[in-house]
PDB file of C-alpha atoms in Angstrom:
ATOM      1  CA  UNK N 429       0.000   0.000   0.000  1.00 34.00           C
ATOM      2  CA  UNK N 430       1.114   3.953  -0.625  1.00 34.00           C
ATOM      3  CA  UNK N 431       2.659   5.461   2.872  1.00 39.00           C
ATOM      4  CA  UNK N 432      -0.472   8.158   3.470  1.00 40.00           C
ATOM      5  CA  UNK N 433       1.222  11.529   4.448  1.00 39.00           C
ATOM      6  CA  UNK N 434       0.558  12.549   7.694  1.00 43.00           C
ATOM      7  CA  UNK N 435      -1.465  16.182   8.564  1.00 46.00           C
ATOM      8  CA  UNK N 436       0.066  18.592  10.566  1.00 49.00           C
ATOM      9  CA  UNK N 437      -1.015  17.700  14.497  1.00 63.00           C
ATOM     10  CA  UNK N 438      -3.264  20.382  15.214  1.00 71.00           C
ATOM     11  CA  UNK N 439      -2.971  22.950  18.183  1.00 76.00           C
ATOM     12  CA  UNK N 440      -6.398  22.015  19.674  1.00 90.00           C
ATOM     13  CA  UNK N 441      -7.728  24.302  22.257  1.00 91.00           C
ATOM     14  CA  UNK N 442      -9.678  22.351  24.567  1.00 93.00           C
ATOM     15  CA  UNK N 443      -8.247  18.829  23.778  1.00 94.00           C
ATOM     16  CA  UNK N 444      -5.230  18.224  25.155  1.00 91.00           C
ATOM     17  CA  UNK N 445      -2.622  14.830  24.086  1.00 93.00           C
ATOM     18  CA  UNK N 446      -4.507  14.593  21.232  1.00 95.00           C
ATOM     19  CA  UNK N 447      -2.352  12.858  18.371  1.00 95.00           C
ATOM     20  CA  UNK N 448      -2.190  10.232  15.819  1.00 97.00           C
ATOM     21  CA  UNK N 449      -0.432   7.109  16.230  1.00 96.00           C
ATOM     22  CA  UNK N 450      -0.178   6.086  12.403  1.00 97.00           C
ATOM     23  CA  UNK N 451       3.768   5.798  11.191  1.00 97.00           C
ATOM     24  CA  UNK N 452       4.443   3.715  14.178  1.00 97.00           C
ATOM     25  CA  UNK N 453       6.961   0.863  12.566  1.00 97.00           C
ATOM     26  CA  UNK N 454       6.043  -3.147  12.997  1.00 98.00           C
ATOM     27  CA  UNK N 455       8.298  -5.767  13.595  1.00 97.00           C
ATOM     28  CA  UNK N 456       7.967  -7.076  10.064  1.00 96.00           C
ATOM     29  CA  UNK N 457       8.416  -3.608   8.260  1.00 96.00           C
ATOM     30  CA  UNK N 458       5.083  -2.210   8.066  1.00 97.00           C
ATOM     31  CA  UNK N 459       3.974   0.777   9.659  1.00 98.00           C
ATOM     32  CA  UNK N 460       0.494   1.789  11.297  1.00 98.00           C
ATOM     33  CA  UNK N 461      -1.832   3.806   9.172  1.00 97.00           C
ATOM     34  CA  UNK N 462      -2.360   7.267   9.664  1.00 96.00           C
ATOM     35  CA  UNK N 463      -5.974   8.351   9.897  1.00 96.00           C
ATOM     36  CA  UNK N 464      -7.149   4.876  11.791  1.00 97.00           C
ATOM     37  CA  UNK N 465      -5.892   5.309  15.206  1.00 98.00           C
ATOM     38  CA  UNK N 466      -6.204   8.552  17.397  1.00 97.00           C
ATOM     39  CA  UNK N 467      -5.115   8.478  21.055  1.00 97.00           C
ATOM     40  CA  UNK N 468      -6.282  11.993  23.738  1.00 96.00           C
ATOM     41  CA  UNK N 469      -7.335  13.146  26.587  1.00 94.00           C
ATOM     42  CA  UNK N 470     -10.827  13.756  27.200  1.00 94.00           C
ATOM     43  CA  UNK N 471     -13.366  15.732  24.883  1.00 96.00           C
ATOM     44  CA  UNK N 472     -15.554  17.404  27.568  1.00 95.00           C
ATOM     45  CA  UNK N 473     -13.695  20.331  26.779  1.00 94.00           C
ATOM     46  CA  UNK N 474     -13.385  20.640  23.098  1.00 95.00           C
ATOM     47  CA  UNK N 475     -14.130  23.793  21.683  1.00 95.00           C
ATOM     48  CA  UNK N 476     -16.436  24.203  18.489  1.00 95.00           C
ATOM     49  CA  UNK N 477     -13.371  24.439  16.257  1.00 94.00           C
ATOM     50  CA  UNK N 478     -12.001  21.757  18.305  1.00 95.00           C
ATOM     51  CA  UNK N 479     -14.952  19.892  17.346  1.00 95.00           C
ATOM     52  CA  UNK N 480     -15.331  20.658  13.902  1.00 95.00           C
ATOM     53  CA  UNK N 481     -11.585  19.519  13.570  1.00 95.00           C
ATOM     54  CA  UNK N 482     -12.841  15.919  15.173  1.00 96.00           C
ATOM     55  CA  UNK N 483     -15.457  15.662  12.665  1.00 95.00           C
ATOM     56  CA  UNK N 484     -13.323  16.201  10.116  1.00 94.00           C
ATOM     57  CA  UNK N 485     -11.537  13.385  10.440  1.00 95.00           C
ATOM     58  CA  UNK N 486     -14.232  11.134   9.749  1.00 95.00           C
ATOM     59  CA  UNK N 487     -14.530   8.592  13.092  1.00 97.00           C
ATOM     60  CA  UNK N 488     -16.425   6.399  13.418  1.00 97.00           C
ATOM     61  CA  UNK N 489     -15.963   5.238  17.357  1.00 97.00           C
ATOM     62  CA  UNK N 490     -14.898   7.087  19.987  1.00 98.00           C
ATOM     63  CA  UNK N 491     -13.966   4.732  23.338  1.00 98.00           C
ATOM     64  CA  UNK N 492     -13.961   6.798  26.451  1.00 96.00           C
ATOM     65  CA  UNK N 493     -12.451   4.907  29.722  1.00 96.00           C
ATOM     66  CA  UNK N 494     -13.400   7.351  32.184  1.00 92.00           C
ATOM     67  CA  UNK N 495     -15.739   6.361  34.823  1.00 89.00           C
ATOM     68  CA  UNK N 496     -19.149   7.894  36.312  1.00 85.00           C
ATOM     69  CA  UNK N 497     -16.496  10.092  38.560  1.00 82.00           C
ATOM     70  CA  UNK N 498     -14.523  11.352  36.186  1.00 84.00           C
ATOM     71  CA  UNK N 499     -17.191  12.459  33.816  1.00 87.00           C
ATOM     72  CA  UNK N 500     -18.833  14.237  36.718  1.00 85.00           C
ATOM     73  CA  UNK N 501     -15.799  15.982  36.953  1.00 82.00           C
ATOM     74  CA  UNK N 502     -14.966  16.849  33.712  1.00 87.00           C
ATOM     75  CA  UNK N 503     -18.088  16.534  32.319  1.00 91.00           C
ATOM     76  CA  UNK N 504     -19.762  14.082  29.344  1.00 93.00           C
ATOM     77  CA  UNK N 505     -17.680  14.430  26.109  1.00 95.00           C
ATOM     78  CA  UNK N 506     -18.793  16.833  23.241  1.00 94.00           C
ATOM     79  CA  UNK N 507     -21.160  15.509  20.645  1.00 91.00           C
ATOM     80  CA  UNK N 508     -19.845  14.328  17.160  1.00 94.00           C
ATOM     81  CA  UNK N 509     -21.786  14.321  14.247  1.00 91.00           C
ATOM     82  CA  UNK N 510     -22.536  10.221  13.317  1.00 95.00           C
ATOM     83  CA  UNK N 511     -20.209   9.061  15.907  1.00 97.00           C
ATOM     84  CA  UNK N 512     -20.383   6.251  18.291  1.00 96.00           C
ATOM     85  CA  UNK N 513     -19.393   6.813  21.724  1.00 95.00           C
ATOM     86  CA  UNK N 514     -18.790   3.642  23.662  1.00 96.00           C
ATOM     87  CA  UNK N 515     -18.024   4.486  27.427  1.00 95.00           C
ATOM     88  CA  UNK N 516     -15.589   1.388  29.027  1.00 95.00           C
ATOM     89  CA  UNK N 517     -14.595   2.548  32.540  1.00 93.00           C
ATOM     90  CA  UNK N 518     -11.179   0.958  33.414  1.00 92.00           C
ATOM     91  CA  UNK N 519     -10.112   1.066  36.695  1.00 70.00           C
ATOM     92  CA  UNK N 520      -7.721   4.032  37.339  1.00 60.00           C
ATOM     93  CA  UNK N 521      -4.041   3.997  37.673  1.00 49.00           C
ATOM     94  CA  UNK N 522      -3.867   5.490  40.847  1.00 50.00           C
ATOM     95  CA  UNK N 523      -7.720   4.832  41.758  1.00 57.00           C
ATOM     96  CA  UNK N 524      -9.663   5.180  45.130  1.00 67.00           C
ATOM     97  CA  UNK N 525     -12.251   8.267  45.786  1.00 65.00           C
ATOM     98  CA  UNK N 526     -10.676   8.691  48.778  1.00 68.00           C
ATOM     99  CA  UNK N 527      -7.162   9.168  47.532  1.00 73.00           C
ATOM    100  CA  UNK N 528      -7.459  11.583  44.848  1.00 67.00           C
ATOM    101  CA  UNK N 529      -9.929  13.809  47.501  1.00 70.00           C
ATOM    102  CA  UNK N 530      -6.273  13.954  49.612  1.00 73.00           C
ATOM    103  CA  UNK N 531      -4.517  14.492  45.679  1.00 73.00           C
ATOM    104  CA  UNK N 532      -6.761  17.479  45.262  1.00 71.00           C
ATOM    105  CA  UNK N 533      -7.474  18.459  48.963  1.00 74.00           C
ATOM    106  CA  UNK N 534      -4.493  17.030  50.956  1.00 69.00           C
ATOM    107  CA  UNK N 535      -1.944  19.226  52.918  1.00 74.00           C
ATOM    108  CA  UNK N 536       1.537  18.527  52.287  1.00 80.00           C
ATOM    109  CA  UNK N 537       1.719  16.011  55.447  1.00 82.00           C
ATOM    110  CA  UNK N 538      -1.370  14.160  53.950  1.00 80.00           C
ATOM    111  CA  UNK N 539       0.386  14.181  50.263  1.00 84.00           C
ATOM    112  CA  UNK N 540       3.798  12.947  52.068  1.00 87.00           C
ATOM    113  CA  UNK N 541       2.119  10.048  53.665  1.00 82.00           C
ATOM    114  CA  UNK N 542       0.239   8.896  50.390  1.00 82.00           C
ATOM    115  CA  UNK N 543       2.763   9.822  47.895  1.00 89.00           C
ATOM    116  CA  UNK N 544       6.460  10.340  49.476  1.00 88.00           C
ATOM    117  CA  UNK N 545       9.287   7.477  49.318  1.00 88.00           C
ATOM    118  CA  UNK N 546       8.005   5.797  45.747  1.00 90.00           C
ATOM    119  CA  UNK N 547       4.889   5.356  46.948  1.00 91.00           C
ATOM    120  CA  UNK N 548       2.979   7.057  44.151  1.00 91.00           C
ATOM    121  CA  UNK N 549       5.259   5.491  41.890  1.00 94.00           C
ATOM    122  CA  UNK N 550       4.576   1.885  43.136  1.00 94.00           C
ATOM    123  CA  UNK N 551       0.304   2.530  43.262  1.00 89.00           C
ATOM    124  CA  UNK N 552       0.704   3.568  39.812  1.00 92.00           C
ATOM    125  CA  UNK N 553       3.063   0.457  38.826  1.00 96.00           C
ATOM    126  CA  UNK N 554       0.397  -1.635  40.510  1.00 93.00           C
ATOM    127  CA  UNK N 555      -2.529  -0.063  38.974  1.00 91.00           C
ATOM    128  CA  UNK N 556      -0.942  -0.259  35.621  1.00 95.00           C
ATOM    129  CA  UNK N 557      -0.872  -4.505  36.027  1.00 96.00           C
ATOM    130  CA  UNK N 558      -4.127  -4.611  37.548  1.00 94.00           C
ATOM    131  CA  UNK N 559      -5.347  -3.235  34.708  1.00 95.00           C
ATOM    132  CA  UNK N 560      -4.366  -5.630  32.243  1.00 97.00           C
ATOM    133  CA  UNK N 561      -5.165  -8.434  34.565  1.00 96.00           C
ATOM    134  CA  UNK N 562      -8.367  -7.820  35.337  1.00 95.00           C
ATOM    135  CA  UNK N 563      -9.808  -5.834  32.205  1.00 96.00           C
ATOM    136  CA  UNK N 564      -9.141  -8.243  29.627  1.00 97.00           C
ATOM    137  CA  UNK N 565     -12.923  -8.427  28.586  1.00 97.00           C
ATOM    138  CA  UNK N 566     -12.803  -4.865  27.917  1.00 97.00           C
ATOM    139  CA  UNK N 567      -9.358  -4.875  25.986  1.00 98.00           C
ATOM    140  CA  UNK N 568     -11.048  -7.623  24.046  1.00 98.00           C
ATOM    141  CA  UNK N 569     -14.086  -5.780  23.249  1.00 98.00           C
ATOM    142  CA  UNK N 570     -11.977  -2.939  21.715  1.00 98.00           C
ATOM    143  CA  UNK N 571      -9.496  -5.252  19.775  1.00 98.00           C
ATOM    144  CA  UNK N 572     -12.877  -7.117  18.425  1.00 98.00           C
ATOM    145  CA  UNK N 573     -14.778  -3.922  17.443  1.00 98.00           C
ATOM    146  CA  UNK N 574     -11.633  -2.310  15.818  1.00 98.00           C
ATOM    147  CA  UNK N 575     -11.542  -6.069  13.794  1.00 97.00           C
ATOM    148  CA  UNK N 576     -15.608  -5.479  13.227  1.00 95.00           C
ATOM    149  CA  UNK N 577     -15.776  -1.687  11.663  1.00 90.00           C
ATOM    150  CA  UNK N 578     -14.793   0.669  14.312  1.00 94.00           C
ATOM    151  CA  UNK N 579     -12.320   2.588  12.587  1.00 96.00           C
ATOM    152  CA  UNK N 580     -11.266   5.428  12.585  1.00 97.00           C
ATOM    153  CA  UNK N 581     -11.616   5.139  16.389  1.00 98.00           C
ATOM    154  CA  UNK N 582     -10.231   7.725  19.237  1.00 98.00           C
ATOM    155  CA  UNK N 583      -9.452   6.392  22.073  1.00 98.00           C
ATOM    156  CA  UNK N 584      -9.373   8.935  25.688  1.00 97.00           C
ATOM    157  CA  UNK N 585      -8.993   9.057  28.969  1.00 94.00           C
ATOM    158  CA  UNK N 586      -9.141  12.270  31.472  1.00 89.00           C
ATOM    159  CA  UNK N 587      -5.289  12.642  30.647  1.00 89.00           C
ATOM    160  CA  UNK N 588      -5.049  10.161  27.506  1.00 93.00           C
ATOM    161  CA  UNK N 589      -1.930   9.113  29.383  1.00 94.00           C
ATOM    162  CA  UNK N 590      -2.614   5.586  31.700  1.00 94.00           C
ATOM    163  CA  UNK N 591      -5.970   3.957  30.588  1.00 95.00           C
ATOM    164  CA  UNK N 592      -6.059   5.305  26.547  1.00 96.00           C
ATOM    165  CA  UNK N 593      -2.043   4.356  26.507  1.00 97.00           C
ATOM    166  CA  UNK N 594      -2.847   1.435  27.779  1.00 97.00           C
ATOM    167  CA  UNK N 595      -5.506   0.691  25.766  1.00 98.00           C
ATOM    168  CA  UNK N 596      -3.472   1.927  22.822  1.00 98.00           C
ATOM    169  CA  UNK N 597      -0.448  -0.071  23.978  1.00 98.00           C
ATOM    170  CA  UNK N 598      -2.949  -3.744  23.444  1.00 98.00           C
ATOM    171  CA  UNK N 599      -3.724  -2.692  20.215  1.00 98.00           C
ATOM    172  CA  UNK N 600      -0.125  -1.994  19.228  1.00 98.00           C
ATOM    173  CA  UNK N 601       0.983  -5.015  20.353  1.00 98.00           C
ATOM    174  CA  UNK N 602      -1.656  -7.108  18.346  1.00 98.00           C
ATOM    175  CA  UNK N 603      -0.451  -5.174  15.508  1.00 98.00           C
ATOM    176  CA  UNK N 604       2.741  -6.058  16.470  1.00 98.00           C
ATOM    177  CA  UNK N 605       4.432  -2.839  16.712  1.00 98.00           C
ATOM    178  CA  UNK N 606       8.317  -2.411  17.708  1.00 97.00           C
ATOM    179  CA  UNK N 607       8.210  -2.164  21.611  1.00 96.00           C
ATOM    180  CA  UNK N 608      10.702   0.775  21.758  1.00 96.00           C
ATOM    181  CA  UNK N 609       8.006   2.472  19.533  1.00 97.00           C
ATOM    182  CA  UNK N 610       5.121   1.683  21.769  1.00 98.00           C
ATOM    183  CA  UNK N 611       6.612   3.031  24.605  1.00 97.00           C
ATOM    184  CA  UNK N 612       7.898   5.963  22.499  1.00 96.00           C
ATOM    185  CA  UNK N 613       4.734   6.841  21.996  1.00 96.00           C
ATOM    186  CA  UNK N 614       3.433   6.335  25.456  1.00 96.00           C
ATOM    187  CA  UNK N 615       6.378   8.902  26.475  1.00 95.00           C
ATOM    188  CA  UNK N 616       5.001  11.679  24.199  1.00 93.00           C
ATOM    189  CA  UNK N 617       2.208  12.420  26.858  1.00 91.00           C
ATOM    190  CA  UNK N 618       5.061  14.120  28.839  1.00 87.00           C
ATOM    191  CA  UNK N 619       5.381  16.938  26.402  1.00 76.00           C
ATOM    192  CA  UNK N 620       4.375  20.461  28.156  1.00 69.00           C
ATOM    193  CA  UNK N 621       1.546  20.727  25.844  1.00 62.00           C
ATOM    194  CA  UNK N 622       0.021  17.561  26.440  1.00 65.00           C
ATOM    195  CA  UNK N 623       0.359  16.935  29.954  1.00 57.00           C
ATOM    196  CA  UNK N 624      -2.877  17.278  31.925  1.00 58.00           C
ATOM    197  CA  UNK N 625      -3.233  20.364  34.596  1.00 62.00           C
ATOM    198  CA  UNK N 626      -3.244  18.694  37.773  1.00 61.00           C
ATOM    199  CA  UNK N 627      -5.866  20.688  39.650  1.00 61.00           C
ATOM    200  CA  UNK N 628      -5.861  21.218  43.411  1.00 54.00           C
ATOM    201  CA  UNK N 629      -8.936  22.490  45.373  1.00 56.00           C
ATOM    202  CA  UNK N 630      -6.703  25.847  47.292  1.00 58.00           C
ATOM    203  CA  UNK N 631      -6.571  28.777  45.423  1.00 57.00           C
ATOM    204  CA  UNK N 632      -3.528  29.562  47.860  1.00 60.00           C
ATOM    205  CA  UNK N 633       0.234  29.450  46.523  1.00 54.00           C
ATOM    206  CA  UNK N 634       1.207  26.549  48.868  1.00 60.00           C
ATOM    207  CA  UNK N 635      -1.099  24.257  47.007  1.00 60.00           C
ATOM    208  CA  UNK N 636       1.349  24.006  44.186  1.00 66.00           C
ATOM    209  CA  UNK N 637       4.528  24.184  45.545  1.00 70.00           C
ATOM    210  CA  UNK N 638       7.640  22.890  44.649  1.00 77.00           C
ATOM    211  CA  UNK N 639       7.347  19.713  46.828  1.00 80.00           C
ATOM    212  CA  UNK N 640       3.619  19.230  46.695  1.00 79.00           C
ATOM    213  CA  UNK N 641       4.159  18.810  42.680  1.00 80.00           C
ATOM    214  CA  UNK N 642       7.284  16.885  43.312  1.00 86.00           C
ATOM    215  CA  UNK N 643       5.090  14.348  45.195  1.00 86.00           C
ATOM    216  CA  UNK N 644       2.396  14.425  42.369  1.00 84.00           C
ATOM    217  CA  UNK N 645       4.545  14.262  39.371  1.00 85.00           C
ATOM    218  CA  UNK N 646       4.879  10.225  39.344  1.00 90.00           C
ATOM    219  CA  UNK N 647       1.021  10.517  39.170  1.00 88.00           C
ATOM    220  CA  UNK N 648       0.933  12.850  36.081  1.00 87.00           C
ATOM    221  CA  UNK N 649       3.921  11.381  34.526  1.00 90.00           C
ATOM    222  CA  UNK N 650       4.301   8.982  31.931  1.00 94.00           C
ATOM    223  CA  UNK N 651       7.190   6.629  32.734  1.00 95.00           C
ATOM    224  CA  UNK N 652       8.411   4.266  30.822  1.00 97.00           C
ATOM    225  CA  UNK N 653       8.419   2.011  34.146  1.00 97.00           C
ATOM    226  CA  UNK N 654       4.867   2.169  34.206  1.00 97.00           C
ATOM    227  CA  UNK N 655       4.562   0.113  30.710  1.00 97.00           C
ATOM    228  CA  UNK N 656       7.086  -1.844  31.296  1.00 98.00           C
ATOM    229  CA  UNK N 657       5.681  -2.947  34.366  1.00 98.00           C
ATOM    230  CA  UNK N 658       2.085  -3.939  32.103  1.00 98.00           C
ATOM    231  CA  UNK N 659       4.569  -5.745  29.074  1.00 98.00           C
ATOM    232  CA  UNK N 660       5.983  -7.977  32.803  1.00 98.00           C
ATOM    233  CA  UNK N 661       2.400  -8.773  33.608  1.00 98.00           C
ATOM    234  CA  UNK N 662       1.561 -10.371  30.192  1.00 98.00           C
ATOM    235  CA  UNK N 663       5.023 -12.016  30.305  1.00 98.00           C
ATOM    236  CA  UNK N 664       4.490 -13.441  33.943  1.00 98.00           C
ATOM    237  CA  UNK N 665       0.647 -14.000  33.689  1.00 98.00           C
ATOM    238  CA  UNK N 666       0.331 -15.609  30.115  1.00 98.00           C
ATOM    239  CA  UNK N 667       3.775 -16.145  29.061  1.00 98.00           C
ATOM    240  CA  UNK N 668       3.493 -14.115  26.136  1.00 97.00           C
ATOM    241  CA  UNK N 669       1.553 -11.881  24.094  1.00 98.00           C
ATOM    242  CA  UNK N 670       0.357 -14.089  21.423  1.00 97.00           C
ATOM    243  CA  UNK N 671      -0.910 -16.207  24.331  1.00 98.00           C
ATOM    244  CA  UNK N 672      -2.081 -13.159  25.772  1.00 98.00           C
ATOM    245  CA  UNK N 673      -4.492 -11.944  22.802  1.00 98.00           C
ATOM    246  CA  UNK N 674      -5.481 -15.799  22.268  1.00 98.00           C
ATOM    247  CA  UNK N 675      -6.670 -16.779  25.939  1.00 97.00           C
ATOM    248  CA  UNK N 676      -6.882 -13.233  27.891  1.00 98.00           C
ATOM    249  CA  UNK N 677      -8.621 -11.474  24.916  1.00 98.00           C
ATOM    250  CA  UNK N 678      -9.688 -14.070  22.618  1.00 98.00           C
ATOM    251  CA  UNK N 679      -8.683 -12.566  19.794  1.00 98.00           C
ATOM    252  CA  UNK N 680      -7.907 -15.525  16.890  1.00 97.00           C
ATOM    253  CA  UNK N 681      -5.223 -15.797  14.730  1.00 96.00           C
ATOM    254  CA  UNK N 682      -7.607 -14.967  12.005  1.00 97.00           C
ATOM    255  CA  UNK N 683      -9.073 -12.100  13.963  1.00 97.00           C
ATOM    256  CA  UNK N 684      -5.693 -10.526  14.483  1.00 97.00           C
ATOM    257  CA  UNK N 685      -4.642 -10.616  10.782  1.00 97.00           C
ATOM    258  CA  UNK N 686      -8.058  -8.754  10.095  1.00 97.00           C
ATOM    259  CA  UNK N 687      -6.915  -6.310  12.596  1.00 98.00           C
ATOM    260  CA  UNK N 688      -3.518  -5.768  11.023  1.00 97.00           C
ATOM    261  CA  UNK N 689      -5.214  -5.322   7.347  1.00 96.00           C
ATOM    262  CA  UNK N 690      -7.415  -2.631   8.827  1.00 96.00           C
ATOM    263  CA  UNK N 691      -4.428  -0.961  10.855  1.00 98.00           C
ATOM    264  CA  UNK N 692      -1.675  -0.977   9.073  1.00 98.00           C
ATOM    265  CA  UNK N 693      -0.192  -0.345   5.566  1.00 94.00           C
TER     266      UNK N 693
END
């Protein structure tokens, strides 16, 4: 097939870590398509040329992994002319009402106790393999919809960071993408432009000192540790990853060929 040229990535204003991951190079020399696969944070936000950029490019599904609490927060995502939204809550890297009340609310000695000595590193580490452990109906779901006619498909997140990468990271694999370029991509959500605003309730200065972000930034970071420690868990738990789309997400052999024919180039 012809290499499609890819479009400028647009400066949206309300959408933030919004980006396309076609160009992204196989293991047997073919590359994702451009125009099939968008990853972002969420669209609650979006302004109207925002929007009218998203229609533009023709989707057909957007998957949204917030949950109920995040979409009171944010609020529901904008409507898209002919699109399918399909809302799969994963749980969240990080998760627990009561913890991120003390990540927006806390005083430093609250956010020390949670956070300080690796602590937020290790909940999100943990989070990250729970994740693929326990959600492998709804990674199968996606993979099986994408195989169905679900493309062009966005997937998002609040941040498009933990639960989309993730989510984009299953798909990539049953493409059978490069693992340094999986990851690469993963890391791109640590750009200044794309990283979510971590808000805190207090308007006052101390709220976002240099130590209370310190202690936050392993939650708002993308680390290549985090992934790494999701590729261990499909090692340790299944072996492999073409064990891993077979039993954990039933995905056939024949299934994931369709996949690659619709994905890549």
């Amino acid at each position: 097939m012809t290499q499609q040229i890819p479009s400028t990535e647009p400066e949206l204003a309300g959408v933030r870590n919004f980006r396309d991951v076609g160009g992204l190079p196989t293991v047997d020399g073919r590359r994702v398509r451009y125009g099939v696969l968008f990853r972002s944070g969420h669209l609650a936000h979006a302004t109207e040329q925002d929007a009218s950029f998203l229609d533009s490019l023709g989707l057909h599904t957007i998957f949204d992994f917030r949950n109920a609490a995040d979409q009171k927060l944010e609020g529901p995502d904008v409507e898209l002319t002919g699109v399918r939204n399909v809302n799969l809550p994963l749980s969240d890297p990080a998760d627990g009402a009561e913890f991120w009340r003390m990540v927006r609310d806390g005083d430093i000695d609250q956010l020390r106790e949670i956070l300080a000595d690796g602590k937020a590193a290790g909940r999100m580490i943990a989070s990250y393999r729970t994740i693929i452990k326990e959600r492998t109906a709804e990674h199968s779901l996606v993979l099986h919809a994408l195989v169905e006619d679900s493309v062009p498909a966005l997937m998002h997140c609040a941040a498009g960071k933990d639960r989309a990468g993730l989510s984009i990271a299953v798909t990539l694999l049953a493409l059978g993408v490069e693992r340094e370029a999986i990851i690469a991509d993963y890391l791109e959500s640590n750009a200044k432009h794309r990283r979510y605003k971590v808000h805190r309730s207090s308007g006052d200065a101390s709220a976002y000192s240099p130590e209370v972000m310190e202690l936050l930034s392993p939650l708002f970071d993308a680390r290549a540790e985090y992934l790494t420690a999701a590729f261990e868990t499909i090692e340790e738990t299944w072996g492999g990853v073409d064990t891993y789309l077979e039993q954990g997400l039933r995905i056939a052999p024949e299934a994931r060929e369709l996949l690659r024919e619709r994905l890549l180039d």
